[in-house]
Coordinates of C-alpha atoms and ligand atoms in Angstrom, one line a residue:
X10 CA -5.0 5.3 9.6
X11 CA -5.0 4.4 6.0
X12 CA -5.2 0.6 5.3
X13 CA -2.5 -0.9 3.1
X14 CA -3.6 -4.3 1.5
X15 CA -3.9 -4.9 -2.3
X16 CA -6.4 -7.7 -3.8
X17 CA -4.3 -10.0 -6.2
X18 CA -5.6 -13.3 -7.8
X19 CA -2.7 -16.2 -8.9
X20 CA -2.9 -16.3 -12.8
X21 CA -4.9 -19.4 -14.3
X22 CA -3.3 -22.2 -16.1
X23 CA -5.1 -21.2 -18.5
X24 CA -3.9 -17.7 -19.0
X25 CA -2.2 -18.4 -22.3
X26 CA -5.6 -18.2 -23.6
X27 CA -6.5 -14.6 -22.4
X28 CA -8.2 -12.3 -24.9
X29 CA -5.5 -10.0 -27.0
X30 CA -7.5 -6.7 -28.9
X31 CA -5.2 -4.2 -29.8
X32 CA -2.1 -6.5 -29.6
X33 CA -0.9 -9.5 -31.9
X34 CA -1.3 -12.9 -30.0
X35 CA 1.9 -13.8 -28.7
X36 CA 3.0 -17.0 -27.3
X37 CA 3.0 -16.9 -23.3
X38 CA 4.7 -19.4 -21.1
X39 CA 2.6 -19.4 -17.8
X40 CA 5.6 -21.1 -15.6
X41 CA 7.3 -17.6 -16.5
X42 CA 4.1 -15.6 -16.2
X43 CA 3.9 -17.4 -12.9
X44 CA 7.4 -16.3 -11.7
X45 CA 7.0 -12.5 -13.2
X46 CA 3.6 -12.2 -10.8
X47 CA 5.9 -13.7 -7.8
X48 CA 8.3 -11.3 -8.1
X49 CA 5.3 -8.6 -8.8
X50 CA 3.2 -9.6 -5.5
X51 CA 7.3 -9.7 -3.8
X52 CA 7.4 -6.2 -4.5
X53 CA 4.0 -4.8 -3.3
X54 CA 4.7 -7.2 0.2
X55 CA 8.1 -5.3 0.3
X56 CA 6.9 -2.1 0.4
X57 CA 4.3 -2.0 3.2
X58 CA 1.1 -3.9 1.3
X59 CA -0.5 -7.0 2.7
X60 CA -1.7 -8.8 -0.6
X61 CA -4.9 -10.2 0.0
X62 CA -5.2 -13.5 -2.8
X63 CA -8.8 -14.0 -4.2
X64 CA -9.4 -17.2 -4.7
X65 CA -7.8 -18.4 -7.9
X66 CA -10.1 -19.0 -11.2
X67 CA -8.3 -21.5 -13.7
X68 CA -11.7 -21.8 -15.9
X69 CA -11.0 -17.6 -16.6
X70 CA -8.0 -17.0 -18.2
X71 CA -8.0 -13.2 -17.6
X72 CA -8.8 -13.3 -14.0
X73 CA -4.9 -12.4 -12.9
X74 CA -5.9 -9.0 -14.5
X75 CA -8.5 -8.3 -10.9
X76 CA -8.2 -4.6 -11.1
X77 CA -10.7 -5.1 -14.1
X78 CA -13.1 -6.6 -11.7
X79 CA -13.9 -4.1 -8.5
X80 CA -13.7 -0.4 -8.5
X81 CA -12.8 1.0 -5.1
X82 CA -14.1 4.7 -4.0
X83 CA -13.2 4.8 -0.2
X84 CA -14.7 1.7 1.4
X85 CA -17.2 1.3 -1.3
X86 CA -16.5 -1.9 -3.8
X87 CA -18.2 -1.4 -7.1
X88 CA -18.1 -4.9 -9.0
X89 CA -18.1 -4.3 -12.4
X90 CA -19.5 -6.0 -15.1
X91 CA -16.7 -6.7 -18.3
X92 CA -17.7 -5.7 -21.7
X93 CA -16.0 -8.6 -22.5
X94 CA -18.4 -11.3 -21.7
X95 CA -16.0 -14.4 -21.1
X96 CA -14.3 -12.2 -18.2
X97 CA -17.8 -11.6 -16.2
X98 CA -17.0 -15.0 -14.1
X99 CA -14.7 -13.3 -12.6
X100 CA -16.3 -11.0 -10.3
X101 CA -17.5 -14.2 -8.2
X102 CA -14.8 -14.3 -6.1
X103 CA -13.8 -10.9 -5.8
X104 CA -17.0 -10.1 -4.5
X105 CA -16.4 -12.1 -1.9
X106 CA -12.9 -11.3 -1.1
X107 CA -14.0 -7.8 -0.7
X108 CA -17.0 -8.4 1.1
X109 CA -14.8 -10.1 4.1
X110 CA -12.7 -7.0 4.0
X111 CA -15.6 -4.9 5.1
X112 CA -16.0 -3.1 2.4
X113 CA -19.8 -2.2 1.2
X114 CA -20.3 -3.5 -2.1
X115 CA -22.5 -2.2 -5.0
X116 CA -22.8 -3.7 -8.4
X117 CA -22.5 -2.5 -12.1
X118 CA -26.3 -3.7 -14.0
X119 CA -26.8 -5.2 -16.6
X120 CA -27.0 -3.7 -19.7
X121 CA -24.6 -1.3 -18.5
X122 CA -20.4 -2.5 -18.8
X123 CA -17.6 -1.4 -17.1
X124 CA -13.8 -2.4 -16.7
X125 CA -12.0 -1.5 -13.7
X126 CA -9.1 -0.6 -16.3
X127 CA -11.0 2.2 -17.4
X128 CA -11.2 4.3 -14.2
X129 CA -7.9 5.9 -13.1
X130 CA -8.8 7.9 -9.7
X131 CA -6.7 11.5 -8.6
X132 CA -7.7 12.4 -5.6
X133 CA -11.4 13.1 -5.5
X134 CA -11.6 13.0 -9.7
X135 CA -12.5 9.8 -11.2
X136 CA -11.7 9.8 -15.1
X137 CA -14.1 6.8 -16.4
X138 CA -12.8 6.0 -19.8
X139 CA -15.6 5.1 -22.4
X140 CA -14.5 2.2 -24.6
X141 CA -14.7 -1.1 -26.0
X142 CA -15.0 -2.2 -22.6
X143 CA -17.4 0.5 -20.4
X144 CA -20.0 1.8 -22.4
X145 CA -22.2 5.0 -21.6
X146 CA -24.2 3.1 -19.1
X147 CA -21.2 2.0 -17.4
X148 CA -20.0 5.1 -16.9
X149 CA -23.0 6.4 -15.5
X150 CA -23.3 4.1 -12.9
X151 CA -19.8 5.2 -11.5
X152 CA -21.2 8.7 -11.3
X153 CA -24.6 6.9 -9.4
X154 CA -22.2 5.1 -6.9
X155 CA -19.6 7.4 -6.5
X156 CA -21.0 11.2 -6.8
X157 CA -22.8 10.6 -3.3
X158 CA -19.9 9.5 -1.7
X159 CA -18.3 13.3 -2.9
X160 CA -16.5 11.8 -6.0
X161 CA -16.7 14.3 -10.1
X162 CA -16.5 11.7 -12.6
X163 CA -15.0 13.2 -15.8
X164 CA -16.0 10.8 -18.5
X165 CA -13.0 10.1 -20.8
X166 CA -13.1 8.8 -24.8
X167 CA -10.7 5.7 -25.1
X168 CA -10.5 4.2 -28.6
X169 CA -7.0 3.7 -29.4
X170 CA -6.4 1.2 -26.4
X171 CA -8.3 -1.4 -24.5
X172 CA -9.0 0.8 -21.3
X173 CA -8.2 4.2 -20.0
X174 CA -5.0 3.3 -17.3
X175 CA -3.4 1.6 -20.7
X176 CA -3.3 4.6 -21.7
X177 CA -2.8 7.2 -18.3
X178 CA -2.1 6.8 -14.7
X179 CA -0.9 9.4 -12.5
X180 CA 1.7 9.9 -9.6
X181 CA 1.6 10.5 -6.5
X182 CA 0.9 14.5 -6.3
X183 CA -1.5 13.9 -8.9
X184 CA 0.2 15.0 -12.2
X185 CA -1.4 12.5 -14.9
X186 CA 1.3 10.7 -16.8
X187 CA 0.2 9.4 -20.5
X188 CA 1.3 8.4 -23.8
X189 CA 0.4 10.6 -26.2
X190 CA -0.2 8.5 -29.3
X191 CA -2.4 6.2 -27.1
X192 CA -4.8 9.1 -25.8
X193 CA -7.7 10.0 -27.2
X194 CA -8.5 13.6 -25.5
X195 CA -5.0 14.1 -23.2
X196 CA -6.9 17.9 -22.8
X197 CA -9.5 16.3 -20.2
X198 CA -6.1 16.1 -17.9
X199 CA -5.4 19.7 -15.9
X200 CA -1.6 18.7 -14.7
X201 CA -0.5 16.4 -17.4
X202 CA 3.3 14.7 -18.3
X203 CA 3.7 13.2 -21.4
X204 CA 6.1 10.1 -21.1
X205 CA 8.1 8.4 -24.1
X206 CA 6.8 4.7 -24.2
X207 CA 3.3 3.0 -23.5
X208 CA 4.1 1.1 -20.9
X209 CA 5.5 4.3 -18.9
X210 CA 2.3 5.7 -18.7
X211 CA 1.9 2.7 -16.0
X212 CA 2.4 3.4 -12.5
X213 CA 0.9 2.0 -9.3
X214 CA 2.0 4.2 -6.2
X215 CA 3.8 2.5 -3.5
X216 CA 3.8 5.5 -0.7
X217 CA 6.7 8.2 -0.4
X218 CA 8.1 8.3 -3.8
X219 CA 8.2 4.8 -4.8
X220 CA 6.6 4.0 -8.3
X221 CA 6.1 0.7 -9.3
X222 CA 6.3 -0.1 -13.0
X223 CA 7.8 -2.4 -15.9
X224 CA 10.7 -3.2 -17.0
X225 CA 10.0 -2.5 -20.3
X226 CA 10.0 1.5 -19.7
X227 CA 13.8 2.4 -18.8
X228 CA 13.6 6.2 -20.6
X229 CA 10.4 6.6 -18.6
X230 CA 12.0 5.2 -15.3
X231 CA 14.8 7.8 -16.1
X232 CA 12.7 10.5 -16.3
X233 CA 10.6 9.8 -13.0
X234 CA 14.2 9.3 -11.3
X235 CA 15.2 12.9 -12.6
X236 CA 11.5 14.1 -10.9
X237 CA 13.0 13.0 -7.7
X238 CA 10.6 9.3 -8.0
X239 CA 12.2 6.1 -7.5
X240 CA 11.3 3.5 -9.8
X241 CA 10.8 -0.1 -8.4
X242 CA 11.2 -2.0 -11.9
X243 CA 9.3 -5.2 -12.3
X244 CA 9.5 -7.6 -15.3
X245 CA 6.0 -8.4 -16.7
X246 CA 6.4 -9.2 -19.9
X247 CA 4.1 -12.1 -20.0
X248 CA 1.2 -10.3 -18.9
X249 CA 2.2 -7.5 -21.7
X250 CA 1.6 -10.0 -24.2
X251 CA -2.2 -9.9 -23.0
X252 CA -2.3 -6.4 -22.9
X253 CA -1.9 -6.3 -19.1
X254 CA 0.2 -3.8 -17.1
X255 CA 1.4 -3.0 -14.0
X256 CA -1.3 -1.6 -12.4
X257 CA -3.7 -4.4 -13.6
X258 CA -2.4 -6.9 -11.8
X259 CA -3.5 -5.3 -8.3
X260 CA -6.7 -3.3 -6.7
X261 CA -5.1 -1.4 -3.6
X262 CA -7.4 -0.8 -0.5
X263 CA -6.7 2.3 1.1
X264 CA -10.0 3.4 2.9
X265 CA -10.7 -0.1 4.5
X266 CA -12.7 0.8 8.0
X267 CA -11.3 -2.3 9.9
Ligands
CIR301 N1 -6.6 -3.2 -16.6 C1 -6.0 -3.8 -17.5 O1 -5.1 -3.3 -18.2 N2 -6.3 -5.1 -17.8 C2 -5.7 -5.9 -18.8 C3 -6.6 -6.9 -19.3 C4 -6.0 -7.8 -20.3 C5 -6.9 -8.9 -20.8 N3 -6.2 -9.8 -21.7 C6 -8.2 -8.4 -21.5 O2 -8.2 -8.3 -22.7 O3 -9.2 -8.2 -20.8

């Protein structure tokens, strides 16, 4: 039976100093941020997931952003190793957390980068976005780890955001859902819906039809309503601030063996 427990990591007092690229800095209150992930982890526990909390990393102000950290491919945890240097502390804990989970655990090597924002998996396929954030080595090591294991990694340009998922995610049958402006090569996705604000193209997959996503996306919540979906809105408009989005904010472990 499929195993429904998703990794999530507090946010660090010191999140207001997380690293904005393709954003303006904006002021964030961290009482509120603290609230908005509440409510966030409230949502997942609501709807069938166990939320498994690495240990919290106040010294790293990203680290509420785990996805970025771990890559999951069935059982397999692939740490990854942040083109950003300041977040590579964070894989210390997540390593562990995933390590007492069962999971077998590989590594991303130095000199090669990778963000866990920049792979977005549908079913078998995993799109590897190559940005400021995974480079070419990066992505190659996800084809090293993964393509035994029976995964096709389709390699994906991403210059217009900071990783691939900012940009695309898909639902639940598969059909990719993006924002246009935000895509560099939409082409690269056979079954594709275009959606009509960036933070739309965000959606983490709850089972049945349930689609968790922000607040800040109403006209794309419509639309997924009218697809027969039903949105489960959350507010995270701290974490927006950072460039963070929904889907950021968990790692879901579906293929645990235990
Ligand atoms: N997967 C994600 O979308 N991660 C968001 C990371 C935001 C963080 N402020 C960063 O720049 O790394």
């Amino acid at each position: 039976m499929p195993s429904k427990k998703a990794l999530v990591r507090r946010p660090a007092s010191s999140l207001a100093e997380g690293l904005v690229t393709h954003v303006e800095r904006g002021e964030v209150d961290v009482d509120l941020a603290l609230r908005q992930w509440e409510a966030y982890t409230d949502a997942l526990r609501a709807h069938g997931w166990e939320t498994v909390e690495v240990d919290p990393a106040d010294d790293c102000p990203d680290s509420v952003f785990v996805e970025d950290t771990v890559v999951m491919f069935r059982n397999v945890a692939l740490i990854a190793r942040s083109g950003a240097e300041s977040r590579r502390a964070e894989t210390l804990g997540v390593e562990e957390a995933v390590a007492s989970l069962g999971c077998s655990v590989n590594w991303v090597w130095e000199p090669g980068t990778l963000d866990g924002g920049d792979v977005l998996k549908i079913g078998d396929t995993v799109y590897v976005g190559r940005g400021g954030r995974t480079d070419a080595a990066g992505v190659q090591q996800v084809r090293a780890a993964f393509e035994p294991l029976g995964a096709r990694v389709v390699a994906v340009p991403v210059a217009k955001v900071l990783h691939l998922k900012s940009a695309v995610t898909a639902l639940p049958d598969g059909t990719a859902v993006g924002y246009v402006p935000h895509m560099d090569a939409p082409s690269l996705f056979p079954r594709f819906l275009p959606v009509p604000e960036p933070s739309g193209a965000h959606v983490v997959c709850l089972g049945g039809d349930k689609l968790l996503m922000a607040a800040s996306a109403p006209r794309t919540a419509e639309l997924y309503a009218d697809l027969g979906y039903e949105p489960v809105p959350v507010d995270i408009g701290e974490f927006e601030k950072l460039e963070g989005c929904v889907t950021c904010l968990s790692v879901r472990l579906r293929d645990l063996y235990a």
